[in-house]
Amino acid sequence: MEEMEILKKLEKVKAPPDFEQKVMAELSLRRRSRLRRRLGLQLSLAGAVASLLVGFVLWNFVVIGKRNPLGISPAGREWTDSAAAGPISGSGRTLPIIETLDYSLEVRNRGQAPQAVYLLEQVSDKTPKGVRF
Amino acid sequence: MDEQELMRLVKEGDEEAFARIVGAYKDRIVNYLYQFSGDYQKAVELAQETFIRVFFKAGQYRPLAPLSSWIYAIASNLARTEMKKSRRQQIVSLEEVAAHEFASSAYSQDPPSSGLLENLREALRSLHPRYRIPVVLKDLEGFSQDEIAEILKKPVGTIKARISRGRGILRKKLEKATAGSGGGIF
């Protein structure tokens, strides 16, 4: 065990005199950089959430706004688009209301129904495939 | 104010309480890390990092064990990690060596090392950290085997075995070194 006793004789060292100051300076530096990093993280998170929100709102305007909730035929949509963009009355924009009607059914049941005269007005240059005169 | 109270304040971010803990442990930790690494400058750097970690990890401290064990555990882990790192990069400039030698002798209390002490230091340095840490904690820092087991998070039996094996290796190395130089050990 003698060599273990001699281990105790190994030179002992002390911390340098400015050790505490250096530790405290390093500590305040690290605290500041941690704070900055945390702030940066929070800001980038907030930015990501905000851009997601803006993206969602834009998508709503562009994609959902273009969708036709009434299911108007392409020919009818062309007409409504031009009408919606075109005539503007004195009080504001005029919105055309289109009521769809299945003429083929009307004509097919002609025999049973009382005599009637149908006046078919063409609303588009293109002939819808579903309508038979 | 006792250590537990100081640690409670450190957890809340009190720098004054932290400074008191640094003041109380700085010499012991620097000396421990110096005995472990044999490099004064490295020991000071590691001790600084140890205390910084004490501050930031204060929330993880449980007052079941003495504060000294917890601080030594942090220092030991850092020293081990540093050891692994330095094993990978062994290239040191001559200026750096000279600076370390100067810094080391600047604050040492004892007269310059004799041949035997030099051999002892060399033998200690060549000891694997697995044995070096328990031997330094036991024979230089004066911790009990139970305390070392607590610091290194190992069973007491393992610590006993490592201390005994470490001392054995140290003895053999010293015998070899002194036989090589032609003198007796003691």
CSV table of N, CA, C and O in Angstrom, one decimal, chain A residues 32-128:
chain,number,residue,atom,x,y,z
A,32,ARG,N,-27.0,34.0,-22.5
A,32,ARG,CA,-27.4,34.9,-23.6
A,32,ARG,C,-27.6,34.2,-24.9
A,32,ARG,O,-28.6,34.3,-25.6
A,33,SER,N,-26.7,33.3,-25.2
A,33,SER,CA,-26.8,32.6,-26.5
A,33,SER,C,-28.0,31.6,-26.4
A,33,SER,O,-28.6,31.4,-27.4
A,34,ARG,N,-28.2,31.0,-25.2
A,34,ARG,CA,-29.4,30.1,-25.1
A,34,ARG,C,-30.7,30.9,-25.3
A,34,ARG,O,-31.6,30.4,-26.0
A,35,LEU,N,-30.7,32.0,-24.7
A,35,LEU,CA,-31.9,32.9,-24.8
A,35,LEU,C,-32.2,33.3,-26.3
A,35,LEU,O,-33.3,33.2,-26.7
A,36,ARG,N,-31.0,33.6,-26.9
A,36,ARG,CA,-31.1,34.0,-28.4
A,36,ARG,C,-31.6,32.8,-29.2
A,36,ARG,O,-32.5,33.0,-30.1
A,37,ARG,N,-31.1,31.7,-28.9
A,37,ARG,CA,-31.5,30.5,-29.6
A,37,ARG,C,-32.9,30.1,-29.4
A,37,ARG,O,-33.7,29.8,-30.3
A,38,ARG,N,-33.4,30.3,-28.2
A,38,ARG,CA,-34.8,30.0,-27.8
A,38,ARG,C,-35.7,31.0,-28.5
A,38,ARG,O,-36.7,30.6,-29.1
A,39,LEU,N,-35.3,32.2,-28.5
A,39,LEU,CA,-36.1,33.3,-29.2
A,39,LEU,C,-36.2,33.0,-30.7
A,39,LEU,O,-37.2,33.1,-31.3
A,40,GLY,N,-35.0,32.7,-31.3
A,40,GLY,CA,-35.0,32.3,-32.7
A,40,GLY,C,-35.9,31.2,-33.0
A,40,GLY,O,-36.6,31.2,-34.0
A,41,LEU,N,-35.9,30.2,-32.2
A,41,LEU,CA,-36.7,29.0,-32.4
A,41,LEU,C,-38.2,29.4,-32.3
A,41,LEU,O,-39.0,29.0,-33.1
A,42,GLN,N,-38.5,30.2,-31.3
A,42,GLN,CA,-39.9,30.6,-31.1
A,42,GLN,C,-40.4,31.4,-32.4
A,42,GLN,O,-41.5,31.3,-32.9
A,43,LEU,N,-39.5,32.4,-32.8
A,43,LEU,CA,-39.8,33.2,-34.0
A,43,LEU,C,-40.0,32.3,-35.2
A,43,LEU,O,-40.9,32.6,-36.0
A,44,SER,N,-39.1,31.4,-35.4
A,44,SER,CA,-39.2,30.6,-36.6
A,44,SER,C,-40.5,29.7,-36.6
A,44,SER,O,-41.1,29.5,-37.6
A,45,LEU,N,-40.8,29.2,-35.4
A,45,LEU,CA,-42.0,28.5,-35.2
A,45,LEU,C,-43.3,29.3,-35.5
A,45,LEU,O,-44.2,28.9,-36.2
A,46,ALA,N,-43.2,30.6,-35.0
A,46,ALA,CA,-44.4,31.5,-35.2
A,46,ALA,C,-44.4,31.8,-36.7
A,46,ALA,O,-45.5,31.8,-37.3
A,47,GLY,N,-43.3,32.0,-37.4
A,47,GLY,CA,-43.3,32.2,-38.8
A,47,GLY,C,-43.8,31.1,-39.6
A,47,GLY,O,-44.6,31.3,-40.6
A,48,ALA,N,-43.5,29.9,-39.2
A,48,ALA,CA,-43.9,28.7,-39.9
A,48,ALA,C,-45.5,28.6,-39.8
A,48,ALA,O,-46.2,28.3,-40.8
A,49,VAL,N,-46.0,28.8,-38.6
A,49,VAL,CA,-47.4,28.8,-38.4
A,49,VAL,C,-48.1,29.8,-39.2
A,49,VAL,O,-49.2,29.6,-39.8
A,50,ALA,N,-47.6,31.1,-39.2
A,50,ALA,CA,-48.2,32.2,-39.9
A,50,ALA,C,-48.2,31.9,-41.4
A,50,ALA,O,-49.2,32.1,-42.1
A,51,SER,N,-47.1,31.3,-42.0
A,51,SER,CA,-47.1,31.0,-43.4
A,51,SER,C,-48.0,29.9,-43.7
A,51,SER,O,-48.6,29.9,-44.8
A,52,LEU,N,-48.2,28.9,-42.8
A,52,LEU,CA,-49.2,27.9,-43.1
A,52,LEU,C,-50.6,28.5,-43.1
A,52,LEU,O,-51.4,28.1,-44.0
A,53,LEU,N,-50.8,29.4,-42.2
A,53,LEU,CA,-52.2,30.1,-42.2
A,53,LEU,C,-52.4,30.9,-43.5
A,53,LEU,O,-53.5,30.8,-44.0
A,54,VAL,N,-51.4,31.6,-43.9
A,54,VAL,CA,-51.5,32.4,-45.1
A,54,VAL,C,-51.7,31.5,-46.3
A,54,VAL,O,-52.6,31.7,-47.2
A,55,GLY,N,-51.0,30.4,-46.3
A,55,GLY,CA,-51.1,29.4,-47.4
A,55,GLY,C,-52.5,28.8,-47.5
A,55,GLY,O,-53.1,28.7,-48.5
A,56,PHE,N,-53.1,28.5,-46.3
A,56,PHE,CA,-54.4,28.0,-46.2
A,56,PHE,C,-55.5,29.0,-46.7
A,56,PHE,O,-56.4,28.6,-47.5
A,57,VAL,N,-55.3,30.2,-46.3
A,57,VAL,CA,-56.3,31.3,-46.7
A,57,VAL,C,-56.2,31.5,-48.2
A,57,VAL,O,-57.2,31.5,-48.9
A,58,LEU,N,-55.0,31.5,-48.8
A,58,LEU,CA,-54.8,31.7,-50.2
A,58,LEU,C,-55.4,30.5,-51.0
A,58,LEU,O,-56.1,30.7,-52.0
A,59,TRP,N,-55.2,29.3,-50.5
A,59,TRP,CA,-55.7,28.1,-51.1
A,59,TRP,C,-57.2,28.2,-51.1
A,59,TRP,O,-57.9,27.8,-52.1
A,60,ASN,N,-57.8,28.7,-50.0
A,60,ASN,CA,-59.3,28.8,-49.9
A,60,ASN,C,-59.8,29.7,-51.0
A,60,ASN,O,-60.8,29.5,-51.7
A,61,PHE,N,-59.1,30.9,-51.2
A,61,PHE,CA,-59.5,31.9,-52.2
A,61,PHE,C,-59.4,31.4,-53.6
A,61,PHE,O,-60.3,31.5,-54.4
A,62,VAL,N,-58.2,30.8,-53.9
A,62,VAL,CA,-57.9,30.4,-55.3
A,62,VAL,C,-58.6,29.1,-55.7
A,62,VAL,O,-59.3,29.1,-56.7
A,63,VAL,N,-58.5,28.1,-54.9
A,63,VAL,CA,-59.0,26.8,-55.3
A,63,VAL,C,-60.5,26.6,-55.0
A,63,VAL,O,-61.3,26.3,-55.8
A,64,ILE,N,-60.8,26.9,-53.7
A,64,ILE,CA,-62.2,26.6,-53.3
A,64,ILE,C,-63.1,27.7,-53.9
A,64,ILE,O,-64.2,27.4,-54.4
A,65,GLY,N,-62.6,28.9,-54.1
A,65,GLY,CA,-63.4,30.0,-54.7
A,65,GLY,C,-63.8,29.7,-56.1
A,65,GLY,O,-64.8,30.2,-56.6
A,66,LYS,N,-62.9,29.0,-56.8
A,66,LYS,CA,-63.2,28.7,-58.2
A,66,LYS,C,-64.2,27.5,-58.4
A,66,LYS,O,-64.7,27.3,-59.4
A,67,ARG,N,-64.4,26.8,-57.4
A,67,ARG,CA,-65.3,25.6,-57.5
A,67,ARG,C,-66.7,26.0,-57.6
A,67,ARG,O,-67.1,27.1,-57.1
A,68,ASN,N,-67.5,25.3,-58.4
A,68,ASN,CA,-68.9,25.6,-58.7
A,68,ASN,C,-69.8,24.8,-57.8
A,68,ASN,O,-70.0,23.6,-58.0
A,69,PRO,N,-70.4,25.4,-56.8
A,69,PRO,CA,-71.2,24.7,-55.9
A,69,PRO,C,-72.5,24.2,-56.5
A,69,PRO,O,-73.1,23.2,-56.0
A,70,LEU,N,-73.0,24.8,-57.6
A,70,LEU,CA,-74.3,24.4,-58.1
A,70,LEU,C,-74.2,23.3,-59.2
A,70,LEU,O,-75.1,22.7,-59.7
A,71,GLY,N,-72.9,23.0,-59.6
A,71,GLY,CA,-72.7,22.0,-60.6
A,71,GLY,C,-73.2,22.4,-62.0
A,71,GLY,O,-73.8,21.6,-62.7
A,72,ILE,N,-72.9,23.6,-62.4
A,72,ILE,CA,-73.3,24.1,-63.7
A,72,ILE,C,-72.5,23.5,-64.8
A,72,ILE,O,-71.3,23.3,-64.6
A,73,SER,N,-73.0,23.2,-65.9
A,73,SER,CA,-72.3,22.6,-67.0
A,73,SER,C,-71.2,23.5,-67.5
A,73,SER,O,-71.3,24.7,-67.3
A,74,PRO,N,-70.1,23.0,-68.1
A,74,PRO,CA,-69.0,23.9,-68.6
A,74,PRO,C,-69.5,25.0,-69.4
A,74,PRO,O,-69.0,26.1,-69.3
A,75,ALA,N,-70.5,24.7,-70.3
A,75,ALA,CA,-71.0,25.8,-71.2
A,75,ALA,C,-71.6,26.9,-70.4
A,75,ALA,O,-71.4,28.0,-70.6
A,76,GLY,N,-72.4,26.5,-69.4
A,76,GLY,CA,-73.1,27.4,-68.5
A,76,GLY,C,-72.1,28.2,-67.7
A,76,GLY,O,-72.3,29.4,-67.5
A,77,ARG,N,-71.0,27.5,-67.3
A,77,ARG,CA,-70.0,28.2,-66.5
A,77,ARG,C,-69.3,29.3,-67.3
A,77,ARG,O,-69.1,30.4,-66.8
A,78,GLU,N,-69.1,28.9,-68.6
A,78,GLU,CA,-68.4,30.0,-69.4
A,78,GLU,C,-69.3,31.2,-69.5
A,78,GLU,O,-68.8,32.3,-69.4
A,79,TRP,N,-70.6,30.9,-69.7
A,79,TRP,CA,-71.5,32.1,-69.8
A,79,TRP,C,-71.5,32.9,-68.5
A,79,TRP,O,-71.5,34.1,-68.5
A,80,THR,N,-71.6,32.1,-67.3
A,80,THR,CA,-71.7,32.8,-66.1
A,80,THR,C,-70.5,33.6,-65.8
A,80,THR,O,-70.5,34.7,-65.2
A,81,ASP,N,-69.3,33.0,-66.1
A,81,ASP,CA,-68.0,33.7,-65.9
A,81,ASP,C,-68.0,35.0,-66.6
A,81,ASP,O,-67.6,36.1,-66.1
A,82,SER,N,-68.4,35.0,-67.9
A,82,SER,CA,-68.3,36.2,-68.7
A,82,SER,C,-69.4,37.2,-68.2
A,82,SER,O,-69.1,38.4,-68.2
A,83,ALA,N,-70.5,36.6,-67.8
A,83,ALA,CA,-71.6,37.5,-67.3
A,83,ALA,C,-71.2,38.2,-66.0
A,83,ALA,O,-71.4,39.4,-65.8
A,84,ALA,N,-70.5,37.4,-65.2
A,84,ALA,CA,-70.1,37.9,-63.9
A,84,ALA,C,-69.1,39.0,-64.0
A,84,ALA,O,-69.0,39.9,-63.3
A,85,ALA,N,-68.2,38.8,-65.0
A,85,ALA,CA,-67.1,39.8,-65.2
A,85,ALA,C,-67.6,41.0,-66.0
A,85,ALA,O,-67.1,42.0,-65.8
A,86,GLY,N,-68.7,40.7,-66.8
A,86,GLY,CA,-69.1,41.8,-67.7
A,86,GLY,C,-70.0,42.8,-67.2
A,86,GLY,O,-69.5,43.8,-66.7
A,87,PRO,N,-71.3,42.6,-67.3
A,87,PRO,CA,-72.2,43.7,-67.1
A,87,PRO,C,-72.2,44.2,-65.6
A,87,PRO,O,-72.3,43.4,-64.7
A,88,ILE,N,-72.1,45.4,-65.5
A,88,ILE,CA,-72.1,46.0,-64.1
A,88,ILE,C,-73.3,47.0,-64.1
A,88,ILE,O,-73.2,48.0,-64.9
A,89,SER,N,-74.2,46.8,-63.2
A,89,SER,CA,-75.3,47.8,-63.2
A,89,SER,C,-74.9,49.0,-62.4
A,89,SER,O,-73.8,49.0,-61.8
A,90,GLY,N,-75.8,49.9,-62.3
A,90,GLY,CA,-75.5,51.1,-61.5
A,90,GLY,C,-75.2,50.9,-60.1
A,90,GLY,O,-74.4,51.5,-59.5
A,91,SER,N,-75.9,49.9,-59.5
A,91,SER,CA,-75.7,49.7,-58.1
A,91,SER,C,-74.6,48.7,-57.8
A,91,SER,O,-74.2,48.6,-56.7
A,92,GLY,N,-74.2,47.9,-58.8
A,92,GLY,CA,-73.2,46.9,-58.6
A,92,GLY,C,-73.2,45.8,-59.7
A,92,GLY,O,-73.8,46.0,-60.7
A,93,ARG,N,-72.5,44.7,-59.5
A,93,ARG,CA,-72.4,43.7,-60.4
A,93,ARG,C,-73.7,42.8,-60.5
A,93,ARG,O,-74.3,42.6,-59.4
A,94,THR,N,-74.1,42.5,-61.7
A,94,THR,CA,-75.3,41.7,-61.9
A,94,THR,C,-75.0,40.2,-61.9
A,94,THR,O,-74.1,39.8,-62.6
A,95,LEU,N,-75.6,39.4,-61.1
A,95,LEU,CA,-75.3,38.0,-61.1
A,95,LEU,C,-76.4,37.2,-61.8
A,95,LEU,O,-77.6,37.4,-61.4
A,96,PRO,N,-76.1,36.5,-62.8
A,96,PRO,CA,-77.2,35.8,-63.5
A,96,PRO,C,-77.6,34.5,-62.7
A,96,PRO,O,-76.7,33.9,-62.2
A,97,ILE,N,-78.9,34.2,-62.7
A,97,ILE,CA,-79.3,33.0,-62.0
A,97,ILE,C,-79.8,32.1,-63.1
A,97,ILE,O,-80.7,32.4,-63.9
A,98,ILE,N,-79.2,30.9,-63.1
A,98,ILE,CA,-79.6,29.9,-64.1
A,98,ILE,C,-80.3,28.8,-63.5
A,98,ILE,O,-79.8,28.2,-62.5
A,99,GLU,N,-81.5,28.5,-64.0
A,99,GLU,CA,-82.2,27.4,-63.4
A,99,GLU,C,-82.1,26.2,-64.5
A,99,GLU,O,-82.5,26.4,-65.6
A,100,THR,N,-81.6,25.1,-64.0
A,100,THR,CA,-81.4,24.0,-65.0
A,100,THR,C,-82.7,23.3,-65.1
A,100,THR,O,-83.5,23.1,-64.2
A,101,LEU,N,-83.0,22.8,-66.4
A,101,LEU,CA,-84.2,22.1,-66.6
A,101,LEU,C,-83.9,21.0,-67.6
A,101,LEU,O,-83.2,21.1,-68.6
A,102,ASP,N,-84.5,19.8,-67.3
A,102,ASP,CA,-84.2,18.6,-68.1
A,102,ASP,C,-85.3,18.6,-69.2
A,102,ASP,O,-86.4,18.1,-69.0
A,103,TYR,N,-85.0,19.2,-70.4
A,103,TYR,CA,-86.0,19.3,-71.5
A,103,TYR,C,-86.3,17.9,-72.1
A,103,TYR,O,-87.4,17.7,-72.5
A,104,SER,N,-85.3,17.0,-72.0
A,104,SER,CA,-85.5,15.7,-72.7
A,104,SER,C,-86.7,15.0,-72.0
A,104,SER,O,-87.5,14.4,-72.7
A,105,LEU,N,-86.8,15.1,-70.7
A,105,LEU,CA,-87.9,14.5,-70.0
A,105,LEU,C,-89.2,15.1,-70.3
A,105,LEU,O,-90.2,14.4,-70.5
A,106,GLU,N,-89.2,16.4,-70.5
A,106,GLU,CA,-90.4,17.2,-70.8
A,106,GLU,C,-90.9,16.7,-72.2
A,106,GLU,O,-92.1,16.5,-72.4
A,107,VAL,N,-90.0,16.6,-73.1
A,107,VAL,CA,-90.4,16.2,-74.5
A,107,VAL,C,-90.9,14.8,-74.6
A,107,VAL,O,-91.8,14.4,-75.2
A,108,ARG,N,-90.2,13.9,-73.8
A,108,ARG,CA,-90.5,12.5,-73.8
A,108,ARG,C,-92.0,12.2,-73.3
A,108,ARG,O,-92.7,11.4,-73.8
A,109,ASN,N,-92.3,13.0,-72.3
A,109,ASN,CA,-93.7,12.8,-71.7
A,109,ASN,C,-94.8,13.6,-72.4
A,109,ASN,O,-95.8,13.9,-71.8
A,110,ARG,N,-94.5,14.1,-73.6
A,110,ARG,CA,-95.4,15.0,-74.3
A,110,ARG,C,-96.7,14.4,-74.5
A,110,ARG,O,-97.8,15.0,-74.4
A,111,GLY,N,-96.8,13.0,-74.8
A,111,GLY,CA,-98.0,12.4,-75.1
A,111,GLY,C,-99.0,12.4,-74.0
A,111,GLY,O,-100.2,12.7,-74.3
A,112,GLN,N,-98.6,12.2,-72.8
A,112,GLN,CA,-99.5,12.2,-71.7
A,112,GLN,C,-100.0,13.6,-71.3
A,112,GLN,O,-101.1,13.8,-70.8
A,113,ALA,N,-99.1,14.5,-71.4
A,113,ALA,CA,-99.4,15.9,-71.0
A,113,ALA,C,-100.3,16.6,-71.9
A,113,ALA,O,-100.4,16.2,-73.1
A,114,PRO,N,-101.1,17.6,-71.4
A,114,PRO,CA,-102.0,18.4,-72.3
A,114,PRO,C,-101.1,19.1,-73.3
A,114,PRO,O,-99.9,19.3,-73.1
A,115,GLN,N,-101.7,19.6,-74.4
A,115,GLN,CA,-101.0,20.2,-75.5
A,115,GLN,C,-100.3,21.5,-74.9
A,115,GLN,O,-100.9,22.3,-74.2
A,116,ALA,N,-99.0,21.5,-75.2
A,116,ALA,CA,-98.2,22.7,-74.7
A,116,ALA,C,-97.2,23.1,-75.8
A,116,ALA,O,-96.8,22.2,-76.6
A,117,VAL,N,-96.9,24.4,-75.9
A,117,VAL,CA,-96.0,24.8,-76.8
A,117,VAL,C,-94.7,25.2,-76.0
A,117,VAL,O,-94.7,25.9,-75.0
A,118,TYR,N,-93.6,24.6,-76.5
A,118,TYR,CA,-92.3,24.9,-75.8
A,118,TYR,C,-91.5,25.8,-76.7
A,118,TYR,O,-91.2,25.6,-77.8
A,119,LEU,N,-91.1,26.9,-76.1
A,119,LEU,CA,-90.2,27.8,-76.8
A,119,LEU,C,-88.8,27.6,-76.2
A,119,LEU,O,-88.5,27.9,-75.0
A,120,LEU,N,-87.9,27.1,-77.0
A,120,LEU,CA,-86.6,26.8,-76.5
A,120,LEU,C,-85.6,27.9,-77.0
A,120,LEU,O,-85.5,28.2,-78.1
A,121,GLU,N,-85.0,28.4,-76.0
A,121,GLU,CA,-84.1,29.5,-76.3
A,121,GLU,C,-82.7,29.1,-76.1
A,121,GLU,O,-82.3,28.5,-75.1
A,122,GLN,N,-81.8,29.4,-77.1
A,122,GLN,CA,-80.5,28.9,-77.0
A,122,GLN,C,-79.7,30.0,-76.2
A,122,GLN,O,-79.7,31.2,-76.5
A,123,VAL,N,-79.1,29.5,-75.1
A,123,VAL,CA,-78.3,30.5,-74.2
A,123,VAL,C,-76.8,30.4,-74.5
A,123,VAL,O,-76.1,31.2,-74.0
A,124,SER,N,-76.4,29.4,-75.3
A,124,SER,CA,-75.0,29.3,-75.6
A,124,SER,C,-74.8,28.9,-77.0
A,124,SER,O,-75.6,28.3,-77.6
A,125,ASP,N,-73.6,29.3,-77.5
A,125,ASP,CA,-73.3,28.9,-78.9
A,125,ASP,C,-73.1,27.4,-79.0
A,125,ASP,O,-73.3,26.8,-80.0
A,126,LYS,N,-72.5,26.9,-77.9
A,126,LYS,CA,-72.3,25.5,-77.9
A,126,LYS,C,-73.5,24.7,-77.6
A,126,LYS,O,-74.3,25.2,-76.7
A,127,THR,N,-73.7,23.6,-78.2
A,127,THR,CA,-74.9,22.8,-78.0
A,127,THR,C,-74.7,21.8,-76.9
A,127,THR,O,-73.8,21.0,-77.0
A,128,PRO,N,-75.4,21.9,-75.8
A,128,PRO,CA,-75.2,20.9,-74.7
A,128,PRO,C,-75.6,19.5,-75.2
A,128,PRO,O,-76.6,19.4,-75.9
